[in-house]
XYZ file of C-alpha atoms in Angstrom:
85
model
C 97.048 64.641 125.437
C 94.953 63.786 122.870
C 91.029 63.150 122.489
C 88.294 60.161 121.708
C 84.545 61.262 121.995
C 81.985 59.012 119.918
C 78.002 58.535 120.632
C 76.949 55.150 121.896
C 76.511 51.623 119.852
C 77.935 53.747 116.946
C 81.765 52.974 115.483
C 83.167 55.568 112.215
C 85.710 53.150 111.575
C 84.533 49.095 111.656
C 88.404 47.763 111.624
C 89.550 50.231 113.857
C 88.789 50.169 117.339
C 88.393 53.544 119.209
C 91.200 52.690 121.898
C 93.038 51.600 119.510
C 92.836 54.754 116.832
C 93.925 56.546 120.460
C 96.957 54.482 121.255
C 98.164 55.133 117.862
C 97.640 58.874 118.142
C 99.246 58.629 122.021
C 102.352 56.716 120.631
C 103.203 59.329 117.604
C 103.249 61.978 120.527
C 105.628 60.498 122.591
C 108.155 59.568 119.790
C 107.819 63.517 118.282
C 108.277 63.892 122.821
C 111.577 61.746 121.671
C 112.307 63.271 119.190
C 112.640 66.421 120.985
C 115.013 65.137 124.114
C 111.762 64.910 126.439
C 113.885 62.013 128.515
C 110.766 60.873 130.214
C 108.327 60.682 127.558
C 104.759 60.758 128.569
C 101.039 61.422 126.582
C 97.468 61.156 128.560
C 94.314 60.164 126.406
C 90.406 60.311 127.091
C 87.618 58.375 125.760
C 84.288 59.177 125.896
C 81.926 56.435 124.559
C 77.803 57.183 125.587
C 78.520 57.772 129.158
C 81.058 56.794 130.109
C 84.857 58.046 129.990
C 88.189 56.065 130.640
C 91.433 58.405 130.913
C 94.911 56.336 129.560
C 97.798 57.178 129.887
C 101.385 56.495 128.002
C 104.772 55.680 128.047
C 108.083 54.562 127.366
C 109.579 53.053 130.427
C 111.657 50.145 129.151
C 113.618 50.200 126.173
C 111.719 50.585 123.639
C 108.174 49.021 124.416
C 105.489 51.151 124.607
C 103.131 50.772 127.960
C 99.313 51.809 127.880
C 96.778 51.855 130.687
C 94.396 53.271 131.901
C 94.251 55.569 134.618
C 90.373 56.184 135.811
C 87.310 56.242 134.275
C 83.116 57.622 135.974
C 79.880 58.355 134.247
C 79.069 61.316 132.077
C 76.278 62.862 133.241
C 73.961 63.959 130.519
C 74.596 67.721 131.374
C 78.356 67.079 130.870
C 77.577 64.736 127.600
C 76.376 68.194 125.438
C 79.665 69.514 126.119
C 81.429 67.278 123.925
C 80.711 68.315 119.826
């Protein structure tokens, strides 16, 4: 599992969004699973921006094509947000 957490309105890298960064990390994760011999590799990731949390899944269902899609999204309470670093 991969996780990106940012305060609302803050972006550390102006050239690459948190979603793009997460996608790249997830792609590396899938490639490692392929190298380990996993037949149907898939990884999940989470992006938290402010109070919104979105979960994603990345897999290799088609020959050489990575597929990343949203699993779900929800809003977090302030109490839950305080548990993130």
